[in-house]
């Protein structure tokens, strides 16, 4: 130990990581996983969970355990949701032969003769 270390002791560096953001990201990740069938809620919670997990680092190079768990849960929930909905859309496209076939099926279900009638019945304003 040299003289400079004895004269000027180093103060402990405070941890800048946010435990509250890490916990919020874990909670949002769990919600994203549980609600992966609800597209809007799962995408919002998964995206916010990823953002909060990354922000919980607070400028540090490493992330604490809760932040890592939140990042993992949120990513898996968001990925599962996107996988489910892209898969369902592709099955619908193959089942009905494209977007036109899907629209024809909706017209048949709502007993509409034209696409404008279908839009009116669904409350879509053009």
Coordinates of N, CA, C and O in Angstrom, one line a residue:
X1 N 0.8 -1.2 0.0 CA 0.0 0.0 0.0 C 0.9 1.2 0.0 O 1.8 1.4 0.8
X2 N 0.7 2.1 -0.9 CA 1.5 3.3 -1.0 C 0.9 4.5 -0.2 O -0.2 4.4 0.3
X3 N 1.6 5.5 -0.1 CA 1.2 6.7 0.7 C -0.1 7.3 0.1 O -0.9 7.8 0.9
X4 N -0.2 7.4 -1.2 CA -1.4 8.0 -1.8 C -2.7 7.3 -1.4 O -3.7 7.9 -1.1
X5 N -2.7 6.0 -1.4 CA -3.9 5.2 -1.0 C -4.2 5.4 0.5 O -5.4 5.4 0.8
X6 N -3.2 5.7 1.3 CA -3.5 5.9 2.7 C -4.0 7.3 3.0 O -4.9 7.5 3.8
X7 N -3.6 8.3 2.2 CA -4.0 9.7 2.4 C -5.4 9.9 1.8 O -6.1 10.7 2.3
X8 N -5.7 9.3 0.7 CA -7.0 9.5 0.0 C -7.7 8.1 -0.1 O -7.6 7.5 -1.2
X9 N -8.4 7.7 0.9 CA -9.1 6.4 0.8 C -10.2 6.5 -0.3 O -10.8 7.5 -0.4
X10 N -10.4 5.4 -1.0 CA -11.4 5.4 -2.0 C -12.8 5.1 -1.4 O -13.0 4.2 -0.6
X11 N -13.7 6.0 -1.8 CA -15.1 5.8 -1.3 C -15.8 4.7 -2.1 O -15.5 4.5 -3.3
X12 N -16.7 4.0 -1.5 CA -17.3 2.9 -2.2 C -18.2 3.5 -3.3 O -18.8 4.6 -3.1
X13 N -18.2 2.9 -4.4 CA -19.0 3.4 -5.6 C -20.5 2.9 -5.4 O -20.7 1.7 -5.2
X14 N -21.4 3.8 -5.4 CA -22.8 3.4 -5.3 C -23.3 2.6 -6.5 O -22.9 2.9 -7.6
X15 N -24.1 1.7 -6.2 CA -24.7 0.9 -7.3 C -25.8 1.7 -8.0 O -26.8 2.1 -7.3
X16 N -25.7 1.9 -9.3 CA -26.7 2.7 -10.0 C -27.9 1.9 -10.5 O -28.8 2.4 -11.1
X17 N -27.8 0.6 -10.3 CA -28.9 -0.3 -10.9 C -30.2 -0.1 -10.1 O -30.2 0.1 -8.9
X18 N -31.3 -0.1 -10.8 CA -32.6 0.1 -10.2 C -33.3 -1.2 -9.9 O -33.6 -1.9 -10.9
X19 N -33.5 -1.4 -8.7 CA -34.2 -2.7 -8.3 C -35.7 -2.6 -8.6 O -36.3 -3.6 -8.9
X20 N -36.3 -1.4 -8.5 CA -37.7 -1.2 -8.8 C -38.0 -1.5 -10.3 O -39.0 -2.2 -10.6
X21 N -37.1 -1.0 -11.2 CA -37.4 -1.3 -12.6 C -37.2 -2.8 -12.9 O -37.9 -3.3 -13.8
X22 N -36.2 -3.4 -12.3 CA -36.0 -4.8 -12.5 C -37.2 -5.6 -12.0 O -37.7 -6.5 -12.7
X23 N -37.8 -5.3 -10.9 CA -39.0 -6.0 -10.4 C -40.2 -5.7 -11.3 O -40.9 -6.6 -11.6
X24 N -40.3 -4.5 -11.8 CA -41.4 -4.2 -12.7 C -41.3 -5.0 -14.0 O -42.3 -5.4 -14.6
X25 N -40.0 -5.2 -14.4 CA -39.8 -5.9 -15.7 C -40.2 -7.4 -15.4 O -40.7 -8.1 -16.3
X26 N -39.9 -7.9 -14.2 CA -40.3 -9.3 -13.9 C -41.8 -9.5 -13.9 O -42.3 -10.4 -14.5
X27 N -42.5 -8.5 -13.3 CA -43.9 -8.6 -13.3 C -44.5 -8.5 -14.7 O -45.4 -9.2 -15.0
X28 N -44.0 -7.5 -15.5 CA -44.5 -7.4 -16.8 C -44.2 -8.6 -17.7 O -45.0 -9.0 -18.6
X29 N -43.1 -9.2 -17.4 CA -42.7 -10.5 -18.2 C -43.7 -11.6 -17.8 O -44.1 -12.4 -18.7
X30 N -44.0 -11.7 -16.6 CA -45.0 -12.7 -16.2 C -46.4 -12.5 -16.8 O -47.0 -13.4 -17.3
X31 N -46.8 -11.2 -16.8 CA -48.1 -10.8 -17.4 C -48.0 -11.1 -18.9 O -49.0 -11.6 -19.5
X32 N -46.9 -10.8 -19.6 CA -46.8 -11.1 -21.0 C -46.9 -12.6 -21.3 O -47.5 -13.0 -22.3
X33 N -46.3 -13.4 -20.5 CA -46.4 -14.9 -20.7 C -47.8 -15.4 -20.4 O -48.3 -16.2 -21.2
X34 N -48.4 -14.9 -19.4 CA -49.7 -15.4 -19.0 C -50.8 -15.0 -20.1 O -51.7 -15.7 -20.4
X35 N -50.6 -13.8 -20.6 CA -51.6 -13.3 -21.6 C -51.1 -13.4 -23.0 O -51.5 -12.5 -23.8
X36 N -50.3 -14.4 -23.4 CA -49.8 -14.4 -24.7 C -50.9 -14.6 -25.8 O -50.7 -14.4 -27.0
X37 N -52.1 -15.0 -25.4 CA -53.2 -15.1 -26.3 C -53.9 -13.8 -26.5 O -54.7 -13.7 -27.4
X38 N -53.7 -12.8 -25.7 CA -54.3 -11.5 -25.8 C -53.2 -10.6 -26.4 O -52.3 -10.1 -25.8
X39 N -53.4 -10.4 -27.7 CA -52.3 -9.8 -28.5 C -51.9 -8.4 -28.0 O -50.7 -8.1 -27.8
X40 N -52.9 -7.5 -27.7 CA -52.5 -6.2 -27.3 C -51.8 -6.1 -26.0 O -50.8 -5.5 -25.8
X41 N -52.4 -6.8 -25.0 CA -51.8 -6.7 -23.6 C -50.5 -7.4 -23.6 O -49.5 -6.8 -23.0
X42 N -50.3 -8.5 -24.2 CA -49.0 -9.2 -24.2 C -47.9 -8.4 -24.9 O -46.8 -8.4 -24.4
X43 N -48.2 -7.8 -26.0 CA -47.2 -7.1 -26.8 C -46.8 -5.8 -26.0 O -45.6 -5.5 -25.9
X44 N -47.7 -5.2 -25.4 CA -47.4 -4.0 -24.6 C -46.6 -4.3 -23.4 O -45.6 -3.7 -23.1
X45 N -47.1 -5.4 -22.6 CA -46.3 -5.8 -21.4 C -44.9 -6.3 -21.7 O -44.0 -6.1 -21.0
X46 N -44.8 -7.1 -22.8 CA -43.6 -7.7 -23.2 C -42.6 -6.6 -23.6 O -41.4 -6.6 -23.2
X47 N -43.0 -5.7 -24.4 CA -42.2 -4.6 -24.8 C -41.7 -3.7 -23.7 O -40.5 -3.4 -23.5
X48 N -42.7 -3.3 -22.8 CA -42.3 -2.5 -21.6 C -41.4 -3.3 -20.7 O -40.5 -2.7 -20.1
X49 N -41.6 -4.6 -20.5 CA -40.7 -5.4 -19.7 C -39.3 -5.4 -20.2 O -38.3 -5.3 -19.4
X50 N -39.1 -5.5 -21.5 CA -37.8 -5.5 -22.1 C -37.1 -4.2 -21.9 O -36.0 -4.1 -21.5
X51 N -37.9 -3.1 -22.1 CA -37.3 -1.7 -21.9 C -36.9 -1.5 -20.5 O -35.8 -1.0 -20.2
X52 N -37.8 -1.9 -19.6 CA -37.5 -1.6 -18.1 C -36.3 -2.5 -17.7 O -35.5 -2.1 -16.9
X53 N -36.2 -3.7 -18.2 CA -35.1 -4.6 -17.8 C -33.8 -3.9 -18.3 O -32.8 -3.9 -17.6
X54 N -33.8 -3.4 -19.5 CA -32.5 -2.8 -20.0 C -32.2 -1.5 -19.3 O -31.1 -1.1 -19.0
X55 N -33.3 -0.7 -18.9 CA -33.1 0.5 -18.2 C -32.6 0.3 -16.7 O -32.1 1.2 -16.1
X56 N -33.0 -0.9 -16.2 CA -32.6 -1.2 -14.8 C -31.1 -1.3 -14.6 O -30.6 -1.2 -13.5
X57 N -30.3 -1.4 -15.7 CA -28.9 -1.5 -15.5 C -28.3 -0.1 -15.0 O -27.3 -0.1 -14.3
X58 N -29.0 1.0 -15.3 CA -28.6 2.3 -14.8 C -27.2 2.7 -15.2 O -26.5 3.3 -14.4
X59 N -26.7 2.3 -16.4 CA -25.4 2.7 -16.8 C -24.3 1.7 -16.5 O -23.2 1.9 -16.9
X60 N -24.6 0.7 -15.7 CA -23.7 -0.3 -15.3 C -23.5 -1.2 -16.5 O -24.3 -1.3 -17.4
X61 N -22.4 -2.0 -16.5 CA -22.2 -3.0 -17.6 C -23.0 -4.3 -17.4 O -23.2 -5.0 -18.4
X62 N -23.3 -4.6 -16.2 CA -24.0 -5.8 -15.9 C -25.4 -5.6 -15.4 O -25.7 -4.5 -14.9
X63 N -26.2 -6.6 -15.5 CA -27.6 -6.5 -15.0 C -27.7 -7.4 -13.8 O -27.1 -8.5 -13.8
X64 N -28.5 -7.0 -12.8 CA -28.7 -7.9 -11.7 C -29.7 -9.1 -12.1 O -30.2 -9.1 -13.2
X65 N -29.8 -10.0 -11.2 CA -30.6 -11.2 -11.5 C -32.0 -11.0 -11.8 O -32.5 -11.6 -12.8
X66 N -32.7 -10.1 -11.1 CA -34.1 -9.8 -11.4 C -34.2 -9.1 -12.8 O -35.2 -9.4 -13.5
X67 N -33.3 -8.3 -13.1 CA -33.3 -7.7 -14.5 C -33.1 -8.7 -15.6 O -33.8 -8.7 -16.6
X68 N -32.3 -9.7 -15.4 CA -32.1 -10.8 -16.3 C -33.3 -11.6 -16.5 O -33.7 -12.0 -17.6
X69 N -33.9 -11.9 -15.3 CA -35.2 -12.7 -15.3 C -36.3 -12.0 -16.0 O -37.0 -12.5 -16.8
X70 N -36.4 -10.7 -15.7 CA -37.4 -9.9 -16.4 C -37.2 -9.8 -17.9 O -38.1 -9.9 -18.7
X71 N -35.9 -9.6 -18.3 CA -35.6 -9.6 -19.7 C -36.0 -10.9 -20.4 O -36.6 -10.9 -21.5
X72 N -35.7 -12.0 -19.8 CA -35.9 -13.3 -20.3 C -37.4 -13.6 -20.4 O -37.9 -14.0 -21.5
X73 N -38.2 -13.3 -19.3 CA -39.6 -13.6 -19.3 C -40.3 -12.7 -20.4 O -41.2 -13.1 -21.1
X74 N -39.9 -11.4 -20.4 CA -40.6 -10.5 -21.4 C -40.3 -10.9 -22.8 O -41.1 -10.8 -23.7
X75 N -39.0 -11.3 -23.1 CA -38.7 -11.7 -24.4 C -39.4 -13.0 -24.9 O -39.9 -13.1 -26.0
X76 N -39.5 -13.9 -23.9 CA -40.2 -15.2 -24.3 C -41.7 -14.9 -24.5 O -42.3 -15.4 -25.4
X77 N -42.3 -14.1 -23.6 CA -43.7 -13.7 -23.8 C -44.0 -13.0 -25.1 O -44.9 -13.4 -25.8
X78 N -43.1 -12.1 -25.4 CA -43.3 -11.3 -26.7 C -43.1 -12.2 -27.9 O -43.8 -12.2 -28.8
X79 N -42.0 -13.1 -27.8 CA -41.8 -14.0 -28.9 C -42.9 -15.0 -29.1 O -43.3 -15.3 -30.2
X80 N -43.4 -15.6 -28.0 CA -44.5 -16.5 -28.1 C -45.7 -15.9 -28.7 O -46.4 -16.5 -29.5
X81 N -46.0 -14.7 -28.3 CA -47.2 -14.0 -28.8 C -47.1 -13.8 -30.3 O -48.0 -14.1 -31.1
X82 N -45.9 -13.3 -30.7 CA -45.7 -13.1 -32.2 C -45.7 -14.4 -32.9 O -46.3 -14.4 -34.0
X83 N -45.1 -15.4 -32.4 CA -45.2 -16.7 -33.0 C -46.6 -17.2 -33.2 O -47.0 -17.7 -34.3
X84 N -47.4 -17.1 -32.1 CA -48.8 -17.6 -32.2 C -49.6 -16.8 -33.3 O -50.3 -17.4 -34.1
X85 N -49.5 -15.5 -33.3 CA -50.3 -14.8 -34.2 C -49.8 -14.8 -35.6 O -50.7 -14.8 -36.5
X86 N -48.6 -14.9 -35.8 CA -48.1 -15.1 -37.2 C -48.5 -16.5 -37.7 O -48.9 -16.6 -38.9
X87 N -48.4 -17.5 -36.8 CA -48.8 -18.8 -37.2 C -50.3 -18.9 -37.5 O -50.7 -19.6 -38.5
X88 N -51.1 -18.3 -36.7 CA -52.5 -18.3 -36.9 C -52.9 -17.6 -38.2 O -53.7 -18.1 -39.0
X89 N -52.2 -16.5 -38.5 CA -52.4 -15.8 -39.8 C -52.0 -16.6 -41.0 O -52.7 -16.7 -42.0
X90 N -50.9 -17.3 -40.9 CA -50.5 -18.2 -42.0 C -51.4 -19.3 -42.2 O -51.7 -19.7 -43.4
X91 N -51.9 -19.9 -41.1 CA -52.9 -21.0 -41.3 C -54.2 -20.5 -41.9 O -54.8 -21.1 -42.8
X92 N -54.6 -19.3 -41.6 CA -55.8 -18.7 -42.2 C -55.6 -18.4 -43.7 O -56.5 -18.7 -44.5
X93 N -54.4 -18.0 -44.0 CA -54.1 -17.7 -45.4 C -54.1 -19.0 -46.2 O -54.6 -19.1 -47.3
X94 N -53.5 -20.1 -45.7 CA -53.5 -21.3 -46.4 C -54.9 -22.0 -46.4 O -55.3 -22.6 -47.4
X95 N -55.7 -21.8 -45.4 CA -57.0 -22.4 -45.3 C -58.0 -21.7 -46.3 O -58.7 -22.4 -47.0
X96 N -57.9 -20.4 -46.4 CA -58.9 -19.7 -47.3 C -58.3 -19.2 -48.6 O -58.9 -18.5 -49.3
X97 N -57.0 -19.5 -48.8 CA -56.4 -19.2 -50.1 C -56.0 -17.7 -50.3 O -55.9 -17.3 -51.4
X98 N -55.8 -17.0 -49.2 CA -55.4 -15.6 -49.3 C -56.3 -14.7 -48.6 O -57.3 -15.1 -48.0
X99 N -56.0 -13.4 -48.7 CA -56.7 -12.3 -48.1 C -58.1 -12.3 -48.7 O -59.1 -12.1 -47.9
X100 N -58.3 -12.5 -50.0 CA -59.6 -12.4 -50.6 C -60.5 -13.5 -50.1 O -61.7 -13.3 -49.9
X101 N -59.9 -14.7 -49.9 CA -60.7 -15.8 -49.3 C -61.2 -15.5 -47.9 O -62.3 -15.9 -47.5
X102 N -60.3 -14.9 -47.1 CA -60.7 -14.5 -45.7 C -61.9 -13.5 -45.8 O -62.8 -13.6 -45.0
X103 N -61.7 -12.5 -46.6 CA -62.8 -11.5 -46.8 C -64.1 -12.1 -47.3 O -65.2 -11.7 -46.8
X104 N -64.0 -13.0 -48.2 CA -65.2 -13.7 -48.7 C -65.9 -14.5 -47.6 O -67.1 -14.6 -47.5
X105 N -65.1 -15.1 -46.7 CA -65.7 -15.9 -45.6 C -66.4 -14.9 -44.6 O -67.5 -15.2 -44.1
X106 N -65.8 -13.8 -44.3 CA -66.4 -12.8 -43.5 C -67.7 -12.3 -44.1 O -68.7 -12.1 -43.5
X107 N -67.7 -12.1 -45.4 CA -68.9 -11.6 -46.1 C -70.0 -12.7 -46.0 O -71.2 -12.4 -45.8
X108 N -69.6 -14.0 -46.1 CA -70.6 -15.0 -46.0 C -71.1 -15.1 -44.6 O -72.3 -15.3 -44.3
X109 N -70.2 -14.9 -43.5 CA -70.7 -15.0 -42.2 C -71.7 -13.9 -41.8 O -72.6 -14.1 -41.1
X110 N -71.4 -12.7 -42.3 CA -72.3 -11.5 -42.0 C -73.3 -11.3 -43.0 O -74.1 -10.4 -42.9
X111 N -73.4 -12.2 -44.0 CA -74.5 -12.2 -45.1 C -74.5 -10.8 -45.8 O -75.5 -10.2 -46.0
X112 N -73.3 -10.4 -46.1 CA -73.1 -9.1 -46.9 C -72.9 -9.4 -48.3 O -72.2 -10.4 -48.7
X113 N -73.4 -8.6 -49.2 CA -73.3 -8.8 -50.6 C -72.0 -8.1 -51.2 O -71.4 -8.6 -52.1
X114 N -71.7 -7.0 -50.6 CA -70.5 -6.2 -51.1 C -69.6 -6.0 -49.9 O -70.0 -6.1 -48.7
X115 N -68.4 -5.6 -50.2 CA -67.4 -5.2 -49.2 C -67.8 -4.0 -48.4 O -67.6 -3.9 -47.2
X116 N -68.5 -3.1 -49.0 CA -69.0 -1.9 -48.4 C -70.0 -2.2 -47.3 O -70.0 -1.6 -46.2
X117 N -70.9 -3.2 -47.6 CA -71.9 -3.6 -46.6 C -71.2 -4.3 -45.4 O -71.6 -4.1 -44.3
X118 N -70.2 -5.1 -45.7 CA -69.4 -5.7 -44.6 C -68.8 -4.7 -43.7 O -68.8 -4.8 -42.5
X119 N -68.2 -3.6 -44.4 CA -67.6 -2.6 -43.6 C -68.6 -1.8 -42.7 O -68.3 -1.5 -41.6
X120 N -69.8 -1.6 -43.3 CA -70.8 -1.0 -42.5 C -71.3 -1.8 -41.3 O -71.4 -1.3 -40.2
X121 N -71.4 -3.1 -41.5 CA -71.8 -4.0 -40.5 C -70.8 -4.1 -39.4 O -71.1 -4.3 -38.2
X122 N -69.5 -4.0 -39.8 CA -68.4 -4.1 -38.8 C -68.1 -2.8 -38.1 O -67.3 -2.7 -37.2
X123 N -68.7 -1.7 -38.6 CA -68.5 -0.4 -38.1 C -67.2 0.3 -38.5 O -66.7 1.2 -37.9
X124 N -66.7 -0.2 -39.7 CA -65.5 0.4 -40.3 C -65.8 1.6 -41.1 O -66.6 1.4 -42.1
X125 N -65.3 2.8 -40.9 CA -65.6 4.0 -41.6 C -64.5 4.1 -42.7 O -63.4 4.0 -42.5
X126 N -65.0 4.4 -43.9 CA -64.0 4.6 -45.0 C -63.9 6.1 -45.4 O -64.8 6.8 -45.3

